[in-house]
PDB file of C-alpha atoms in Angstrom:
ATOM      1  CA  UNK A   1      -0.143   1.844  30.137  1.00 47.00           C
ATOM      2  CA  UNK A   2      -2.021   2.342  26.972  1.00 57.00           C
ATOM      3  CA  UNK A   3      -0.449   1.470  23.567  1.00 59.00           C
ATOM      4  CA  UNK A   4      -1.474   4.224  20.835  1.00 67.00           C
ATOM      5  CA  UNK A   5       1.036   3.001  18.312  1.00 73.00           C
ATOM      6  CA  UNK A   6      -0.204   2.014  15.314  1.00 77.00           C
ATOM      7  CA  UNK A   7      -0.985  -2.233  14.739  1.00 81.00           C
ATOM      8  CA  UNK A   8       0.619  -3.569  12.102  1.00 83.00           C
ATOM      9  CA  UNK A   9      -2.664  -3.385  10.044  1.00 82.00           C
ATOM     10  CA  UNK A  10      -2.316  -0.057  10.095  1.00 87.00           C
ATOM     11  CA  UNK A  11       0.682   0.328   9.531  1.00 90.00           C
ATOM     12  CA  UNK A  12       0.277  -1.521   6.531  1.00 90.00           C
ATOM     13  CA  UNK A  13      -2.499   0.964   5.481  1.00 90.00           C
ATOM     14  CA  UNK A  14      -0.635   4.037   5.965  1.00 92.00           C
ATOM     15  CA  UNK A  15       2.275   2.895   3.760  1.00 93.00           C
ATOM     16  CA  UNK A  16      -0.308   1.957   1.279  1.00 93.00           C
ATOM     17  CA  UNK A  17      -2.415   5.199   1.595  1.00 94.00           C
ATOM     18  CA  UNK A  18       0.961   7.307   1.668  1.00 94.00           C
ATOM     19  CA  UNK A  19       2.160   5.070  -1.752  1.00 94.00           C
ATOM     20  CA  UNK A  20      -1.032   5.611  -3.706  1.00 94.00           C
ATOM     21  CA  UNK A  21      -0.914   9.147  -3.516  1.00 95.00           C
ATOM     22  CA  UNK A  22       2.583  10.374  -3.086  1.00 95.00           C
ATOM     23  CA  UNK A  23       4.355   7.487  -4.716  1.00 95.00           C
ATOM     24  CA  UNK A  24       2.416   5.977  -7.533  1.00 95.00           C
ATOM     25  CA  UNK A  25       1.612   9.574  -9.461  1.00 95.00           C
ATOM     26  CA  UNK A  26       4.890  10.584  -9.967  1.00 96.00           C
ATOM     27  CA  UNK A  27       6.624   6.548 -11.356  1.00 96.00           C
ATOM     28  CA  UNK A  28       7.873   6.890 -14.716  1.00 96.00           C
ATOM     29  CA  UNK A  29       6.240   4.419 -17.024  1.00 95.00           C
ATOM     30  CA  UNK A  30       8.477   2.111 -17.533  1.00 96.00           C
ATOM     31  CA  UNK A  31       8.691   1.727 -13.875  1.00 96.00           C
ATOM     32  CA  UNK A  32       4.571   1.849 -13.412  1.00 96.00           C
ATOM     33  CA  UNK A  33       3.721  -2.469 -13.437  1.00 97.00           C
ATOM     34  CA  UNK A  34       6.779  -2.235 -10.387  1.00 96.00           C
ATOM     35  CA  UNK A  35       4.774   0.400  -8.626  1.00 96.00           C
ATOM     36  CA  UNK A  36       1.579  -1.116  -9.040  1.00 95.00           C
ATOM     37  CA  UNK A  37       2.599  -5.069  -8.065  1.00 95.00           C
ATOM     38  CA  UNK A  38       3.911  -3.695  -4.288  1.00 95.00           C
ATOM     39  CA  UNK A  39       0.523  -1.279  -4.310  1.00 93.00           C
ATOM     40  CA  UNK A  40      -1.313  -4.808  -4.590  1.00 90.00           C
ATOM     41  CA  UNK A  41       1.125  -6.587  -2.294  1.00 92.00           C
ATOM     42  CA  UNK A  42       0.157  -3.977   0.245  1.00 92.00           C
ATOM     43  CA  UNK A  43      -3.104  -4.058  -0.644  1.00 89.00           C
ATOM     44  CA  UNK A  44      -3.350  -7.982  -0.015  1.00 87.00           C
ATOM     45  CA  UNK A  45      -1.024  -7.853   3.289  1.00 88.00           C
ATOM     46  CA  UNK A  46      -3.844  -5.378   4.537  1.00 87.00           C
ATOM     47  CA  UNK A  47      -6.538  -7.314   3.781  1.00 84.00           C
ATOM     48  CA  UNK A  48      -4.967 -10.541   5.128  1.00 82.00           C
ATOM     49  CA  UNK A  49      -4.168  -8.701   8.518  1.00 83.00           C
ATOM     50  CA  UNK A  50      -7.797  -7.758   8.587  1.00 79.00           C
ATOM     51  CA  UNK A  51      -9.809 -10.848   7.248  1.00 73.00           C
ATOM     52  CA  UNK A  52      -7.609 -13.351   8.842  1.00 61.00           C
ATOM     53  CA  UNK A  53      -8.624 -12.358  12.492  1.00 62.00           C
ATOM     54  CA  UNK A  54     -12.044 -12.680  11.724  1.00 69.00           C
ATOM     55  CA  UNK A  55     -12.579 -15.412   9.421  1.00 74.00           C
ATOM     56  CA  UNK A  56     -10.080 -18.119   9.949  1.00 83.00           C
ATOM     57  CA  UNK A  57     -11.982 -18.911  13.990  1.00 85.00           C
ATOM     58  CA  UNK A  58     -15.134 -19.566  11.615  1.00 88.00           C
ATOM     59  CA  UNK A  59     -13.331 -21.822   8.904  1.00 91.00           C
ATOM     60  CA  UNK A  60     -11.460 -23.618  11.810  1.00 93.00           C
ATOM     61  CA  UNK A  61     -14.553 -24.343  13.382  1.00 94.00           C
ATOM     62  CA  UNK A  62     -16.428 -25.037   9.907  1.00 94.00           C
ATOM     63  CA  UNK A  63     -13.614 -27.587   9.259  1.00 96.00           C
ATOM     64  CA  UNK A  64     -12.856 -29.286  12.655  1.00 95.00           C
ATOM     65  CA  UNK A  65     -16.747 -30.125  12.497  1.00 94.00           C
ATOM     66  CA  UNK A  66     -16.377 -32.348   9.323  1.00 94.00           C
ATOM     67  CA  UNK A  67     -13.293 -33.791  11.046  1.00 96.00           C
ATOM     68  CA  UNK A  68     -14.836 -33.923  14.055  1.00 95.00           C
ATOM     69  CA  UNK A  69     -11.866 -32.798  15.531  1.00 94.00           C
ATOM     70  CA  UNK A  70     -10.454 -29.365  17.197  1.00 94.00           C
ATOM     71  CA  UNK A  71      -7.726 -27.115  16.364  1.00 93.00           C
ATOM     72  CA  UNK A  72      -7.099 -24.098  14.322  1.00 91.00           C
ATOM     73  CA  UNK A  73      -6.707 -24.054  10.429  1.00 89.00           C
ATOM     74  CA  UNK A  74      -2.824 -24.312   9.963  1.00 90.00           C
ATOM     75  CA  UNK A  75      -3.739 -27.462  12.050  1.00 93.00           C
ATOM     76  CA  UNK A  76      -7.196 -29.165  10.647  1.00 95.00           C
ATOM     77  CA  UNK A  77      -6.623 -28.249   6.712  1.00 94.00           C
ATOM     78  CA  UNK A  78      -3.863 -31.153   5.898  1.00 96.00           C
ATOM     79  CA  UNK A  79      -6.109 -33.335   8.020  1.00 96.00           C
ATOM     80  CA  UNK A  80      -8.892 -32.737   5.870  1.00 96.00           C
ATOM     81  CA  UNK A  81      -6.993 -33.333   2.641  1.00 96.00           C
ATOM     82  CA  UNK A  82      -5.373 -36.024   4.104  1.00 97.00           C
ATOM     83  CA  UNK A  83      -9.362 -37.207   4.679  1.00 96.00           C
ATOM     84  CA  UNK A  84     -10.674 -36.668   1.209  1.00 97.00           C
ATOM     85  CA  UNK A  85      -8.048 -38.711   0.137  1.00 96.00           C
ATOM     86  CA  UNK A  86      -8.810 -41.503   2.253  1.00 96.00           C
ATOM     87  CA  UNK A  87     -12.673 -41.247   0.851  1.00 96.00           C
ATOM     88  CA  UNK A  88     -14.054 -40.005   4.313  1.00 95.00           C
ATOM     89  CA  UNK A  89     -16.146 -37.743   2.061  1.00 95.00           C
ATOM     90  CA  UNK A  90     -17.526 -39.602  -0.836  1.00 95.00           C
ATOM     91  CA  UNK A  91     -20.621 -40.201   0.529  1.00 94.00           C
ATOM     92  CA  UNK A  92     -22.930 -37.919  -1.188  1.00 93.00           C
ATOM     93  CA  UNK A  93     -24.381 -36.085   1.987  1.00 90.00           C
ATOM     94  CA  UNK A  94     -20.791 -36.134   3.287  1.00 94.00           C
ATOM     95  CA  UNK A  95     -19.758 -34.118   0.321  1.00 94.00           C
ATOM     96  CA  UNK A  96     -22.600 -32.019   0.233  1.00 94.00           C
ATOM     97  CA  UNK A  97     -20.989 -30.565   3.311  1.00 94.00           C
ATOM     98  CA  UNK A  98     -17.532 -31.067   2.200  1.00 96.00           C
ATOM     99  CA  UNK A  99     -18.341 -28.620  -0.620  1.00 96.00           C
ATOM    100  CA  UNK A 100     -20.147 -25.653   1.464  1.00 94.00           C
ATOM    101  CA  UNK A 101     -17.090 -25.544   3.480  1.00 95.00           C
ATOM    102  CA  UNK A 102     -14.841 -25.706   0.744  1.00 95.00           C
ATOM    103  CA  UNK A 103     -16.996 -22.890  -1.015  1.00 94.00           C
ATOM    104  CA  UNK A 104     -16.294 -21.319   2.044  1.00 91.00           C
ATOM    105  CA  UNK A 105     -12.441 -21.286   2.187  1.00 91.00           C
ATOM    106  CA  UNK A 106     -12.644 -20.531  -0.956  1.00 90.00           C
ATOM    107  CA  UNK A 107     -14.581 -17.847  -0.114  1.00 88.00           C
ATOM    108  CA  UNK A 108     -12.032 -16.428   2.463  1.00 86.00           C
ATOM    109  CA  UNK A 109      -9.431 -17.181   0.362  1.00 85.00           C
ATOM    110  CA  UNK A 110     -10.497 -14.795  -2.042  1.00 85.00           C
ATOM    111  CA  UNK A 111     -12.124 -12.006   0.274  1.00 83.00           C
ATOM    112  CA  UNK A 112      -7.771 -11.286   1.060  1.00 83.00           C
ATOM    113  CA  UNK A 113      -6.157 -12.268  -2.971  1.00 83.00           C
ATOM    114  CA  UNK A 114      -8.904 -11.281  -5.393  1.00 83.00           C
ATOM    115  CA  UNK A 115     -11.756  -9.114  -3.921  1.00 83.00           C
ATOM    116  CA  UNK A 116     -12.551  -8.119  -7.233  1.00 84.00           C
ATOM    117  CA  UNK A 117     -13.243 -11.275  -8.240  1.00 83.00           C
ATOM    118  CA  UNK A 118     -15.211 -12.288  -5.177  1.00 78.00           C
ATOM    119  CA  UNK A 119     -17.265  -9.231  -5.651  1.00 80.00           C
ATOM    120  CA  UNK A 120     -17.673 -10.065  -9.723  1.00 78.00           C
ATOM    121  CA  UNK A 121     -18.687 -13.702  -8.951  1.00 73.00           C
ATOM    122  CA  UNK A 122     -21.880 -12.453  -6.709  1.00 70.00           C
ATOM    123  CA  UNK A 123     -22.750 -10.707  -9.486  1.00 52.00           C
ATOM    124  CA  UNK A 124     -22.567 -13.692 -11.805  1.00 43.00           C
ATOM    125  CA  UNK A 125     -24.391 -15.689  -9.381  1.00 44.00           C
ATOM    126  CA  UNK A 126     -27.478 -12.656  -9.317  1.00 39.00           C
ATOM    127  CA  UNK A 127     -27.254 -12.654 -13.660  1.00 37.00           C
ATOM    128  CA  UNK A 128     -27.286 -16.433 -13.985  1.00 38.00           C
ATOM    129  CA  UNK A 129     -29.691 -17.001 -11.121  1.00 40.00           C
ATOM    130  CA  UNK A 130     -29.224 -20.532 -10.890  1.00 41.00           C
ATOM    131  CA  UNK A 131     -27.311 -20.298  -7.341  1.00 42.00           C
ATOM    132  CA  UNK A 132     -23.939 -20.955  -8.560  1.00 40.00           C
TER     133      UNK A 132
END
């Protein structure tokens, strides 16, 4: 049997969709920063539910390779501080990758809390041009 209900993605989407336009016009003022923090909670759960399927295999992968080690990222990321700590990456080629992978959780990290700023930074990066 085929399940057409909705995932909880979307689920998530129609309550924001259906709270940006029905909800949100009509809050009194004082009542307006209320309205707007759940709008971003939604807005974040939504993302999360969509980015985390897709990114955290990568980042996993990305991570358990500087551990040398398998698992997923609940799993390898107190491993890896636990690693930095113990100066596994002080090396300097060591933390050359230490860094791209951080940048990269970072990265993901950001793509779900603060896509705004995510998109703002890569257009910093194009206006300075130095790569940062």
């Amino acid at each position: 049997m085929i399940n057409d209900d909705p995932g909880a993605r979307d689920l998530v989407a129609i309550a924001l969709h259906s709270f940006r336009e029905a909800i949100l016009p009509v809050v009194p003022a004082e009542q307006r920063f209320t309205a707007l923090m759940i709008a971003n909670a939604l807005g974040t759960a939504e993302r999360e539910l969509t980015a985390g399927t897709r990114a955290e295999p990568a980042l996993a992968a990305a991570v358990g390779g500087l551990l040398g080690e398998d698992g997923d990222l609940p799993t390898l990321l107190p491993r890896l501080c636990a690693a930095i700590g113990a100066g596994r990456f002080d090396a300097p080629d060591r933390q050359t990758a230490l860094r791209a992978v951080l940048k990269d959780i970072t990265r993901a990290r950001l793509a779900v809390s603060n896509p705004k700023r995510l998109a703002a930074e890569g257009q910093g990066d194009e206006r300075r041009g130095d790569g940062r």
